[in-house]
């Protein structure tokens, strides 16, 4: 880019661009903390890694960050398999909420104006923003909020979404497309909530829409 446009133009482009970052979900899927001490170490490590990544991007010229915390990881079909009833896994959801709280606290230091001048950000509470999909799925048009549209076995989550997997007839009424990822409609609802914010105010200190218009 610098070779084509020059350093000054690229710097202006990066400074005005909206950098969207999602964090934590895959880390939580791969983690199995056995004690409170393990949880504390996990949180500290992840917050440090995420903070370093944001600082690196800032050093490259990024100035506007939309940051999305993990959603209800305990409610994805693959994790629901851990419960005989197919209910959300409360332990995993508590771990998710704890990480979001730890990161929010860490941001206060990492993204302080004195440390990173000129940086603006919005932190989205994806857990709160998508929880309605599971508490009252019919209210947002979902017929199924616990199973995968594409997969196999119990909850459609025991097998991956492959060419030979079972596919639902209408993916738009499912909250999940496969055993871990949201359907396109669920993703659209989440994006709309983040951009304009919702009555429960899931973004802070400003909405993504306000961040996008920051100059």
XYZ file of C-alpha atoms in Angstrom:
215
model
C 0.000 0.000 0.000
C 2.764 2.421 0.895
C 4.544 1.669 -2.379
C 1.362 2.482 -4.310
C -0.111 5.378 -2.335
C 2.687 6.665 -0.169
C 3.178 6.662 3.587
C 1.087 9.777 4.339
C -2.009 8.586 2.461
C -1.838 5.109 3.993
C -1.494 6.589 7.483
C -4.625 8.703 6.960
C -6.523 5.678 5.638
C -5.588 3.500 8.614
C -6.412 6.241 11.110
C -9.917 6.680 9.661
C -10.641 2.956 9.218
C -12.901 0.940 11.537
C -11.068 -2.086 12.931
C -13.501 -4.759 14.090
C -12.093 -7.284 16.560
C -13.782 -10.318 18.062
C -12.030 -12.171 20.846
C -12.166 -15.116 23.183
C -14.593 -17.688 21.823
C -12.041 -20.053 20.296
C -9.752 -19.630 23.296
C -12.567 -20.698 25.615
C -13.419 -23.692 23.424
C -9.833 -24.901 23.768
C -9.481 -24.220 27.517
C -10.276 -26.574 30.380
C -9.400 -24.742 33.620
C -9.676 -27.069 36.611
C -9.523 -24.525 39.431
C -10.125 -20.860 40.216
C -6.372 -20.362 40.015
C -6.387 -21.805 36.490
C -9.223 -19.444 35.552
C -7.304 -16.434 36.875
C -4.222 -17.420 34.861
C -6.351 -17.955 31.746
C -7.975 -14.527 32.051
C -4.675 -12.760 32.715
C -2.975 -14.459 29.767
C -5.773 -13.719 27.316
C -6.201 -10.105 28.423
C -2.453 -9.589 28.047
C -2.443 -11.144 24.575
C -5.467 -9.162 23.369
C -4.095 -5.913 24.784
C -0.783 -6.519 23.024
C -2.576 -7.169 19.725
C -4.511 -3.894 19.984
C -1.338 -2.023 20.909
C 0.433 -3.523 17.876
C -2.389 -2.409 15.572
C -2.244 1.059 17.106
C 1.477 1.133 16.373
C 0.700 0.384 12.727
C -1.683 3.339 12.544
C -5.088 1.994 13.622
C -7.103 4.413 15.753
C -10.737 3.212 15.803
C -11.597 -0.162 17.318
C -14.918 -1.952 17.584
C -14.298 -4.808 20.029
C -16.730 -7.694 20.490
C -16.597 -9.864 23.600
C -17.604 -13.561 23.421
C -21.274 -14.476 23.213
C -22.917 -17.283 25.225
C -20.353 -19.960 24.339
C -22.142 -22.359 26.673
C -25.230 -22.242 24.459
C -23.715 -23.374 21.154
C -24.892 -26.844 20.082
C -21.476 -28.472 20.473
C -21.255 -27.378 24.113
C -24.911 -28.202 24.813
C -23.997 -31.832 24.111
C -22.272 -31.856 27.503
C -25.711 -31.636 29.157
C -28.038 -34.619 29.016
C -30.973 -32.227 28.616
C -29.329 -30.210 25.849
C -29.511 -27.054 27.969
C -26.879 -24.321 27.936
C -23.728 -25.131 29.884
C -23.795 -22.680 32.794
C -20.168 -23.284 33.718
C -18.957 -22.299 30.263
C -21.214 -19.247 30.245
C -19.848 -18.121 33.612
C -16.338 -18.510 32.228
C -17.354 -16.399 29.236
C -18.842 -13.609 31.340
C -15.773 -13.596 33.566
C -13.469 -13.172 30.580
C -15.578 -10.299 29.241
C -15.429 -8.566 32.629
C -11.671 -9.098 32.879
C -11.112 -7.692 29.418
C -13.336 -4.672 30.063
C -11.271 -3.900 33.140
C -8.037 -4.412 31.236
C -9.159 -2.054 28.494
C -9.357 0.797 30.972
C -5.579 0.593 31.231
C -4.639 -0.565 27.736
C -6.740 1.976 25.850
C -6.305 4.962 28.149
C -5.830 8.297 26.295
C -2.553 8.912 28.096
C -1.159 5.581 26.907
C -2.556 5.572 23.355
C -3.408 9.160 22.333
C -6.026 9.560 19.607
C -7.511 6.081 20.022
C -11.299 5.660 20.230
C -13.166 2.424 20.802
C -16.478 0.759 21.495
C -16.713 -2.464 23.492
C -19.714 -4.653 22.722
C -21.219 -7.064 25.230
C -22.070 -9.852 22.809
C -23.302 -12.065 25.648
C -26.059 -9.617 26.586
C -26.771 -8.799 22.961
C -27.441 -12.375 21.874
C -28.879 -13.825 25.062
C -32.422 -12.957 23.918
C -31.992 -15.477 21.101
C -31.982 -18.222 23.732
C -34.225 -16.773 26.434
C -37.100 -16.062 24.033
C -36.172 -17.277 20.535
C -39.703 -17.008 19.151
C -39.706 -13.266 19.834
C -36.922 -12.798 17.292
C -38.301 -15.314 14.808
C -36.287 -18.415 15.646
C -38.031 -21.767 15.794
C -34.858 -23.529 16.913
C -32.147 -21.988 19.095
C -30.402 -25.101 20.409
C -29.623 -27.243 17.357
C -27.506 -26.861 14.236
C -29.199 -26.377 10.880
C -26.408 -28.388 9.258
C -24.862 -31.383 10.994
C -25.739 -34.814 12.288
C -26.610 -36.684 15.463
C -28.017 -35.202 18.637
C -28.764 -31.469 18.298
C -27.162 -31.715 14.868
C -23.913 -31.195 16.762
C -22.250 -34.607 16.876
C -21.056 -34.317 13.278
C -19.636 -31.461 11.244
C -21.483 -29.656 8.460
C -20.206 -31.526 5.410
C -21.489 -32.382 1.948
C -23.265 -35.442 3.369
C -24.641 -33.789 6.512
C -28.340 -33.234 7.192
C -29.446 -29.723 6.225
C -32.541 -28.039 7.659
C -35.227 -26.760 5.294
C -35.031 -23.116 6.451
C -31.791 -21.860 7.962
C -33.349 -18.476 8.805
C -35.401 -19.968 11.651
C -32.289 -21.499 13.268
C -29.996 -19.537 15.561
C -27.078 -21.798 14.585
C -25.976 -22.919 11.146
C -23.486 -25.553 12.304
C -22.455 -26.825 15.717
C -20.593 -23.654 16.724
C -21.396 -20.831 14.289
C -24.517 -18.633 14.141
C -26.807 -18.638 11.145
C -26.636 -15.698 8.761
C -29.842 -14.250 10.193
C -28.543 -14.541 13.755
C -25.354 -12.784 12.675
C -27.377 -10.037 10.986
C -29.451 -9.464 14.128
C -26.284 -9.269 16.174
C -24.657 -6.815 13.774
C -27.717 -4.565 13.804
C -27.764 -4.561 17.605
C -24.087 -3.631 17.752
C -24.314 -0.882 15.155
C -27.313 1.038 16.463
C -27.174 -0.343 20.020
C -30.249 -1.780 21.663
C -32.484 -0.763 24.567
C -30.216 -2.696 26.939
C -27.194 -0.693 25.736
C -24.773 -3.440 24.816
C -21.998 -1.125 23.616
C -19.890 1.304 25.644
C -18.745 4.007 25.893
C -20.307 4.725 22.471
C -22.159 2.641 19.884
C -20.481 1.222 16.794
C -22.474 3.709 14.704
C -21.067 6.612 16.689
C -17.591 5.122 16.437
C -17.899 4.783 12.657
C -18.688 8.501 12.382
C -15.864 9.591 14.690
C -13.336 11.793 12.923
